[in-house]
Coordinates of C-alpha atoms in Angstrom, one line a residue:
Chain A
M1 CA 16.4 212.9 163.9
I2 CA 12.8 213.1 162.9
T3 CA 12.2 214.1 159.3
M4 CA 8.9 214.3 157.5
E5 CA 9.0 214.8 153.7
N6 CA 6.0 215.6 151.5
V7 CA 3.7 213.7 153.8
T8 CA 0.1 213.7 152.6
K9 CA -2.9 211.9 154.0
T10 CA -6.5 212.0 153.1
F11 CA -9.7 210.6 154.5
G12 CA -12.0 210.3 151.5
D13 CA -11.9 213.6 149.8
H14 CA -10.8 215.4 153.0
T15 CA -7.1 216.2 153.2
V16 CA -6.0 215.8 156.8
L17 CA -2.3 216.3 156.1
Q18 CA -1.0 218.2 153.1
D19 CA 2.5 218.1 151.9
I20 CA 4.0 218.2 155.4
Q21 CA 7.7 219.1 155.7
L22 CA 9.3 219.0 159.1
H23 CA 12.8 218.4 160.6
V24 CA 13.3 217.9 164.3
P25 CA 17.0 217.8 165.2
Q26 CA 18.4 215.6 168.0
S27 CA 17.5 216.9 171.5
N28 CA 15.1 219.4 170.2
V29 CA 11.6 219.9 171.6
F30 CA 8.9 220.9 169.0
A31 CA 5.4 221.9 170.1
V32 CA 2.6 221.4 167.6
I33 CA -0.2 223.9 168.1
G34 CA -3.2 225.0 166.2
P35 CA -7.0 225.0 166.1
S36 CA -8.9 221.8 166.5
G37 CA -9.2 219.9 163.3
A38 CA -5.9 221.2 162.0
G39 CA -4.4 217.7 161.8
K40 CA -2.1 217.9 164.9
S41 CA -3.1 214.5 166.3
T42 CA -3.0 212.9 162.9
L43 CA 0.4 214.3 162.3
I44 CA 1.9 212.9 165.6
R45 CA 0.2 209.6 165.1
T46 CA 1.8 209.2 161.7
L47 CA 5.2 209.5 163.3
N48 CA 5.0 206.0 164.8
A49 CA 2.7 204.7 162.1
L50 CA -0.4 204.4 164.3
E51 CA -1.9 206.3 161.3
P52 CA -0.9 205.3 157.8
I53 CA 0.1 208.0 155.2
D54 CA -0.8 208.2 151.5
S55 CA 2.5 209.5 150.3
G56 CA 5.7 211.0 151.5
Q57 CA 8.3 209.7 153.8
I58 CA 8.9 209.8 157.6
T59 CA 12.3 209.0 159.0
I60 CA 13.1 208.6 162.6
N61 CA 16.8 207.9 163.5
G62 CA 17.3 206.5 160.1
S63 CA 14.2 204.2 160.1
D64 CA 11.9 204.7 157.2
I65 CA 8.8 204.4 159.4
H66 CA 6.2 203.9 156.7
N67 CA 8.2 201.5 154.5
P68 CA 6.4 198.1 154.7
K69 CA 9.8 196.4 154.5
I70 CA 11.1 197.7 157.9
N71 CA 10.2 196.0 161.1
I72 CA 7.7 198.5 162.5
N73 CA 7.6 196.8 165.9
E74 CA 11.4 197.3 166.4
A75 CA 11.1 200.9 165.2
R76 CA 8.2 201.6 167.5
S77 CA 10.0 200.2 170.5
K78 CA 12.4 203.2 170.2
I79 CA 9.6 205.7 169.9
G80 CA 7.8 206.6 173.1
F81 CA 4.2 207.6 172.6
V82 CA 2.0 209.2 175.3
F83 CA -1.7 209.5 174.7
Q84 CA -4.2 212.1 175.6
S85 CA -6.4 209.5 177.4
F86 CA -3.3 207.7 179.0
N87 CA -4.5 204.3 177.8
L88 CA -2.9 202.5 180.8
Y89 CA -3.7 198.8 181.0
P90 CA -6.4 198.8 183.6
F91 CA -5.9 195.2 184.8
L92 CA -2.2 195.7 185.6
T93 CA -0.6 197.7 188.4
A94 CA 1.4 200.8 187.7
L95 CA 4.7 198.8 187.9
E96 CA 3.3 196.1 185.6
N97 CA 2.1 198.7 183.1
V98 CA 5.7 199.9 183.0
T99 CA 7.4 196.5 182.8
L100 CA 5.1 194.7 180.3
A101 CA 6.7 195.9 177.1
P102 CA 10.3 195.7 178.3
I103 CA 9.7 192.1 179.3
K104 CA 7.7 191.0 176.3
V105 CA 9.3 193.1 173.5
K106 CA 12.9 193.6 174.7
K107 CA 12.9 190.2 176.5
M108 CA 14.3 191.9 179.6
A109 CA 14.5 189.7 182.7
Q110 CA 11.6 190.5 185.0
A111 CA 13.9 191.6 187.9
D112 CA 15.8 194.0 185.7
A113 CA 12.6 195.4 184.2
E114 CA 11.2 195.9 187.7
K115 CA 14.3 197.6 189.0
R116 CA 14.3 200.0 186.0
G117 CA 10.5 200.5 186.3
K118 CA 10.8 201.4 189.9
E119 CA 13.5 203.9 189.2
L120 CA 11.3 205.5 186.5
L121 CA 8.3 205.6 188.8
D122 CA 10.5 207.1 191.6
S123 CA 11.8 209.8 189.3
L124 CA 8.3 210.8 188.3
G125 CA 7.2 211.0 192.0
L126 CA 5.3 207.8 192.0
G127 CA 7.5 205.8 194.4
D128 CA 4.5 204.9 196.6
K129 CA 2.3 203.8 193.7
Y130 CA 4.0 200.6 192.3
D131 CA 1.2 198.3 193.2
A132 CA -1.7 200.7 192.5
Y133 CA -4.1 199.9 189.7
P134 CA -4.8 202.8 187.3
N135 CA -8.3 203.4 188.6
K136 CA -6.9 204.2 192.0
L137 CA -4.7 206.9 190.5
S138 CA -5.6 210.5 189.7
G139 CA -5.4 211.6 186.1
G140 CA -2.1 213.3 186.6
Q141 CA -0.6 210.2 188.2
Q142 CA -2.0 208.0 185.4
Q143 CA -0.3 210.2 182.8
R144 CA 3.0 210.1 184.7
V145 CA 2.7 206.3 184.8
A146 CA 2.1 206.4 181.0
I147 CA 5.2 208.5 180.6
A148 CA 7.2 206.0 182.7
R149 CA 5.8 203.2 180.6
A150 CA 7.0 204.9 177.4
L151 CA 10.5 205.7 178.9
A152 CA 10.9 202.1 180.1
M153 CA 11.7 201.1 176.5
D154 CA 14.6 203.6 176.4
P155 CA 13.2 205.5 173.4
D156 CA 15.2 207.8 171.2
V157 CA 12.3 210.1 170.8
M158 CA 9.2 210.9 172.8
L159 CA 5.8 211.8 171.2
F160 CA 3.0 213.4 173.2
D161 CA -0.5 213.7 171.8
E162 CA -2.2 216.4 174.0
P163 CA -0.8 214.9 177.2
T164 CA -2.7 217.3 179.5
S165 CA -6.0 217.9 177.7
A166 CA -7.8 215.2 179.6
L167 CA -6.6 216.4 183.0
D168 CA -8.2 218.5 185.7
P169 CA -6.4 221.9 185.7
E170 CA -4.7 221.3 189.0
M171 CA -2.9 218.2 187.6
V172 CA -1.6 219.8 184.5
T173 CA 1.6 221.1 186.2
E174 CA 2.8 217.8 187.4
V175 CA 2.7 216.3 183.9
L176 CA 4.3 219.3 182.3
D177 CA 7.0 219.2 184.9
A178 CA 7.7 215.6 184.0
I179 CA 8.0 216.6 180.3
R180 CA 10.2 219.6 181.2
K181 CA 12.6 217.3 183.0
L182 CA 12.9 215.2 179.9
A183 CA 13.6 218.3 177.8
I184 CA 16.4 219.3 180.1
A185 CA 17.8 215.8 179.9
G186 CA 18.1 216.2 176.2
M187 CA 15.2 214.0 175.0
T188 CA 14.1 214.6 171.4
M189 CA 10.4 215.4 171.6
V190 CA 7.3 216.4 169.7
V191 CA 4.4 217.6 171.8
V192 CA 0.9 218.4 170.5
T193 CA -0.4 220.8 173.1
H194 CA -2.7 223.6 174.0
E195 CA -0.5 224.8 176.8
M196 CA 0.9 228.0 175.3
N197 CA 3.1 229.0 178.3
F198 CA 4.6 225.5 178.4
A199 CA 5.3 225.7 174.7
K200 CA 6.8 229.1 175.1
E201 CA 9.0 228.0 177.9
I202 CA 10.5 224.7 176.9
C203 CA 10.2 224.3 173.2
D204 CA 12.9 225.0 170.6
E205 CA 10.4 225.5 167.8
I206 CA 6.6 226.1 167.5
V207 CA 4.9 224.3 164.7
F208 CA 1.7 226.0 163.9
M209 CA -0.8 223.9 161.9
A210 CA -4.2 224.8 160.3
D211 CA -6.3 222.9 157.8
G212 CA -3.9 220.0 157.5
K213 CA -0.9 222.2 156.6
I214 CA 2.1 223.5 158.6
V215 CA 1.5 227.2 158.3
E216 CA 4.5 228.4 160.3
V217 CA 7.5 227.0 162.1
A218 CA 9.3 229.5 164.4
P219 CA 11.2 229.8 167.7
P220 CA 8.6 230.5 170.5
E221 CA 9.8 234.1 171.3
Q222 CA 9.4 235.0 167.6
F223 CA 6.2 233.1 167.1
F224 CA 4.3 234.4 170.1
S225 CA 5.5 238.1 169.7
A226 CA 5.4 238.4 166.0
P227 CA 3.6 235.6 164.2
K228 CA 4.0 235.9 160.4
S229 CA 0.9 234.3 159.1
E230 CA -2.6 235.7 159.4
R231 CA -3.9 232.3 160.6
A232 CA -1.4 232.2 163.5
Q233 CA -2.2 235.8 164.4
A234 CA -5.9 235.0 164.5
F235 CA -5.3 231.9 166.5
L236 CA -3.1 233.6 169.0
S237 CA -5.5 236.5 169.5
K238 CA -8.1 233.9 170.4
V239 CA -6.1 231.7 172.8
L240 CA -3.9 234.4 174.5
H241 CA -6.6 237.0 175.3
H242 CA -8.4 235.1 178.0
Chain B
M1 CA -51.0 159.2 189.9
N2 CA -52.2 159.8 193.4
S3 CA -51.4 156.2 194.1
Y4 CA -47.7 156.6 193.1
Q5 CA -45.6 155.5 196.0
Y6 CA -42.2 157.2 196.2
D7 CA -39.4 154.9 197.0
W8 CA -36.1 156.8 197.5
S9 CA -34.2 153.7 198.4
V10 CA -33.5 153.4 194.7
I11 CA -31.2 156.4 195.1
T12 CA -29.3 155.3 198.2
N13 CA -29.0 151.7 196.9
N14 CA -27.4 152.9 193.7
M15 CA -25.3 155.8 194.8
D16 CA -22.2 154.3 193.1
V17 CA -24.0 154.5 189.8
F18 CA -24.8 158.1 190.2
I19 CA -21.4 159.1 191.5
D20 CA -19.8 157.2 188.6
G21 CA -22.1 158.9 186.1
A22 CA -21.6 162.3 187.6
L23 CA -17.8 161.9 187.4
K24 CA -18.0 160.9 183.8
T25 CA -20.2 163.9 183.1
L26 CA -17.7 166.2 184.8
E27 CA -14.9 164.6 182.9
I28 CA -16.6 165.0 179.5
S29 CA -17.7 168.5 180.2
A30 CA -14.3 169.6 181.5
L31 CA -12.4 168.1 178.5
A32 CA -15.0 169.6 176.0
L33 CA -14.6 173.0 177.8
L34 CA -10.8 172.7 177.7
F35 CA -10.9 172.2 173.9
S36 CA -13.7 174.6 173.1
I37 CA -11.9 177.6 174.7
P38 CA -8.9 177.7 172.4
I39 CA -11.0 176.8 169.4
G40 CA -13.5 179.5 170.4
I41 CA -10.8 182.1 170.8
I42 CA -9.3 181.3 167.4
I43 CA -12.6 181.3 165.6
G44 CA -13.7 184.5 167.5
L45 CA -10.5 186.3 166.5
G46 CA -10.9 185.0 162.9
R47 CA -14.3 186.6 162.9
I48 CA -12.8 190.1 163.4
S49 CA -9.6 189.5 161.5
R50 CA -8.6 191.9 158.8
N51 CA -8.1 188.8 156.6
K52 CA -11.2 188.3 154.6
F53 CA -10.7 184.6 154.1
L54 CA -10.4 184.0 157.9
Q55 CA -13.5 186.1 158.4
V56 CA -15.6 184.1 156.0
I57 CA -14.4 180.7 157.3
S58 CA -15.1 181.7 160.9
T59 CA -18.5 183.1 160.1
I60 CA -19.5 180.0 158.2
Y61 CA -18.3 177.8 161.1
I62 CA -20.2 179.8 163.7
E63 CA -23.5 179.9 161.6
L64 CA -23.2 176.2 160.9
M65 CA -22.6 175.1 164.4
R66 CA -25.2 177.4 165.9
G67 CA -27.8 176.3 163.3
I68 CA -27.4 172.5 163.7
P69 CA -29.0 170.8 166.7
L70 CA -26.4 169.4 169.0
L71 CA -28.1 166.0 168.9
V72 CA -27.6 165.8 165.2
L73 CA -24.1 167.0 165.4
L74 CA -23.2 164.3 168.0
I75 CA -24.8 161.6 165.9
W76 CA -22.9 162.7 162.8
I77 CA -19.6 162.9 164.6
F78 CA -20.2 159.5 166.2
F79 CA -21.4 157.6 163.1
V80 CA -19.5 159.4 160.3
L81 CA -16.3 161.1 161.6
G82 CA -16.1 158.7 164.6
R83 CA -16.3 155.6 162.4
F84 CA -13.8 157.0 160.0
L85 CA -11.3 158.0 162.6
N86 CA -12.2 155.2 165.0
L87 CA -13.0 157.7 167.8
G88 CA -15.4 155.8 169.9
A89 CA -18.4 157.2 171.9
Y90 CA -16.3 158.9 174.6
W91 CA -14.1 161.0 172.2
S92 CA -16.9 161.6 169.7
A93 CA -19.0 163.1 172.5
I94 CA -16.1 165.3 173.7
I95 CA -15.3 166.5 170.2
G96 CA -18.9 167.1 169.3
L97 CA -19.5 169.2 172.5
A98 CA -16.3 171.1 172.1
L99 CA -17.0 172.0 168.4
F100 CA -20.5 173.1 169.2
S101 CA -19.6 175.1 172.3
A102 CA -16.7 176.8 170.5
A103 CA -19.1 178.5 168.1
F104 CA -20.9 180.2 171.0
I105 CA -17.6 181.0 172.8
A106 CA -16.3 182.5 169.5
E107 CA -19.2 185.0 169.5
I108 CA -18.6 185.9 173.1
V109 CA -14.8 186.4 172.5
R110 CA -15.6 188.6 169.5
A111 CA -17.9 190.8 171.6
G112 CA -15.4 190.9 174.4
V113 CA -12.5 192.0 172.1
Q114 CA -14.6 194.6 170.4
A115 CA -15.6 196.0 173.9
V116 CA -11.9 196.7 174.7
P117 CA -11.2 200.4 173.9
K118 CA -9.1 200.9 170.7
G119 CA -6.5 202.8 172.7
Q120 CA -5.4 199.6 174.5
M121 CA -4.3 198.0 171.2
E122 CA -2.7 201.3 170.2
A123 CA -0.8 201.6 173.4
A124 CA 0.5 198.1 173.2
R125 CA 1.4 198.4 169.5
S126 CA 3.1 201.8 170.1
A127 CA 5.4 200.1 172.6
G128 CA 6.6 197.8 169.9
M129 CA 4.4 194.7 170.5
T130 CA 3.3 192.7 167.5
H131 CA -0.5 192.4 166.9
V132 CA -0.4 188.9 168.4
Q133 CA 1.5 190.0 171.5
A134 CA -0.9 193.0 172.0
M135 CA -3.9 190.6 171.7
R136 CA -2.4 188.1 174.1
Y137 CA -1.0 190.4 176.8
V138 CA -3.3 193.4 176.6
V139 CA -6.6 192.9 174.8
L140 CA -7.6 189.3 175.6
P141 CA -7.1 189.6 179.4
Q142 CA -9.5 192.6 179.4
A143 CA -11.9 191.0 177.0
F144 CA -12.2 187.9 179.3
R145 CA -13.0 190.1 182.3
K146 CA -15.7 191.8 180.3
V147 CA -17.4 188.6 179.1
L148 CA -17.1 186.5 182.2
P149 CA -20.9 186.4 182.9
P150 CA -21.9 185.2 179.4
L151 CA -19.0 182.9 179.4
A152 CA -20.2 181.4 182.7
S153 CA -23.6 180.9 181.1
Q154 CA -22.0 179.1 178.2
F155 CA -20.0 176.8 180.5
I156 CA -23.2 175.9 182.4
I157 CA -25.0 175.2 179.1
L158 CA -22.2 173.0 178.2
I159 CA -22.5 170.9 181.3
K160 CA -26.3 170.5 180.7
D161 CA -25.8 169.8 177.0
S162 CA -23.4 167.1 177.9
S163 CA -26.5 165.0 178.9
L164 CA -27.1 164.6 175.2
V165 CA -24.0 162.5 174.7
S166 CA -26.0 159.5 176.0
V167 CA -27.6 159.2 172.6
V168 CA -24.3 158.0 171.1
S169 CA -24.0 155.7 174.1
A170 CA -21.2 157.7 175.8
T171 CA -21.3 156.8 179.5
D172 CA -22.4 159.8 181.6
L173 CA -24.8 160.6 184.4
T174 CA -27.8 160.7 182.0
L175 CA -27.0 157.3 180.4
N176 CA -26.4 155.7 183.8
A177 CA -29.8 157.1 185.0
K178 CA -31.5 155.9 181.9
N179 CA -30.2 152.4 182.4
L180 CA -31.2 152.5 186.1
V181 CA -34.7 153.6 185.2
A182 CA -35.0 150.7 182.7
T183 CA -34.3 148.2 185.4
T184 CA -36.0 149.7 188.4
F185 CA -38.9 151.7 186.9
R186 CA -38.3 154.4 189.4
G187 CA -38.2 157.3 186.9
L188 CA -39.5 160.1 189.0
E189 CA -37.0 159.5 191.9
I190 CA -34.1 159.0 189.6
W191 CA -34.6 161.9 187.3
T192 CA -35.3 164.2 190.2
F193 CA -32.1 163.2 191.8
V194 CA -30.2 163.5 188.5
A195 CA -31.5 167.1 188.1
L196 CA -30.2 167.8 191.6
I197 CA -26.8 166.5 190.7
Y198 CA -26.7 168.7 187.6
L199 CA -27.8 171.6 189.7
V200 CA -25.0 171.1 192.2
M201 CA -22.5 171.0 189.4
T202 CA -23.7 174.1 187.7
L203 CA -24.1 176.1 190.9
T204 CA -20.6 175.2 191.9
L205 CA -19.3 176.5 188.6
S206 CA -21.4 179.6 189.0
L207 CA -19.9 180.3 192.4
V208 CA -16.4 179.8 191.3
I209 CA -16.8 182.2 188.4
R210 CA -18.6 184.8 190.5
T211 CA -15.7 184.7 193.0
L212 CA -13.2 185.2 190.2
E213 CA -15.3 188.1 188.9
K214 CA -15.6 189.7 192.3
R215 CA -11.9 189.5 192.9
W216 CA -11.1 191.2 189.6
L217 CA -13.7 193.8 190.1
S218 CA -12.7 194.8 193.6
R219 CA -9.1 195.1 192.6
E220 CA -9.4 196.9 189.3
N221 CA -12.5 199.1 189.8

C-alpha cells in the first residue's frame, strides 16, 4: 500500500532521511515516534511529495509519488494529509473548507459536495458548525474540520503530522477519537505522534526514528515492553517515566 | 490679492462642464483600474515565480514603471505607441495609467502573497490542487484581504494621477477645468471646486473599501 525504498534526503550536508525502508500494508496504522529532529515530519511529508527526496522510491497504491512523470495532483487527491497546525482556510466556513477541493479538483457538483461535507462534519461531531469560520472554532474542532476536509476527497490513505501537538490537553482526546474511528473503519494510516498511549492502543506497528534513520519497527506490545535498540530504550525511559 | 473678488457663479453656471469632466475622470480611472489589476497580479506573481525568466522580466517592468514619471510615460504612449497603433488620447491615457499603476499593484500583490502562511499553499496542494488552483482559490483571496489598505491607497492615487491625462488632451475633469479657467479667468474658484470633486470621489472609494474590509474582518476574525 505504502512502500518506501532506500529513501534518502539531505539538507546541505545534514542527512535528514537516510536509507529509509518501510512497508505499510492496506488497512494498517503505523505510528512514527522518536525524539525531535529525528526526521519524522520530513518522512511523512515526503509521502505526498510536499518534501522532495534525493534518492529512493515511494509508492502509494501503485503511484510512484516522486516520479516527475506522474500526475502528482491526481496522486495527492487520494492521499489525505492532516497538519499539526490545521492549516484551515481562514476565509472559508467549516463546510466550505471541506467542499473546496472536491468541487475544484474532483469537479463534484456543489450540492453533492455539500451533502458529503455535511455527512463528514456530522460524523466528526461538528453538525452545528457548518457555517462557522475557523477562528470561531477551538483547536480540537479545527483539527476535526481538517480531518473532514482530508476525508472529503475519499483518500486511500491518511497521513497525520503530529495532529495533536498544537492542541490544548483537553482537546487531544476528541481528535484521537476521530483517528481511532478511522482505524476501526480500516483506513490505511501513518501517524507521526507523541501520544504513546494512543500509539500503543490503535497502531499495528510502531516506527521508531532517530537521526534520520528508522531504528526499529515493531508491534506496540513488543516495542513498549521490550524495545530492542538502545536508542529506543533511552527514548522510552524519558517519555514514559513522567 | 486682498482685492480679489470671489465669484462662485462660475461654478454654478458651468456645472455641466464639471459633471461631464468628473464622469470622464471616473470612466478613465475605472477602466485603468480594471486593466491594472490583472496586469498587476500577473506581474506580482511573476516577481515571486520560481521561473527565473519571469522573475527578471517582472522586476524590470516594475523598476522601469516606478522609475519613469507618469507624465513622461503618458506622453510616450500618446505620441509613440499611440500614433503607431492609432490609439487616440482616450485610450492612450487609460493604457498609460493602467501600465503605471500595475507596477505598484504588482508590488502590493507580491507582499500580500508572501504574507500568506506557507501552510495554506501546502494544504491546498496536498488536496490535489495545482499550483494555479491553489493560488487562485486559497492564497490570493487571503492575500487580497491582507493588502486591502495599501491597495485602497493605490486606487486613490490612480484617481488623482488621472488628472495628468489632460497633458495628452484626453478629456477629463482637469482638462475641462483648465479650459474653463482659460475663458473665465476664475482659477481659484474653479480649482478649489475641482479639488472638492476629486476629494468626493476618493472619499467615496475609501468608504467602500473600508466597508468591505470591516465585513471581512468581523466575519473571519
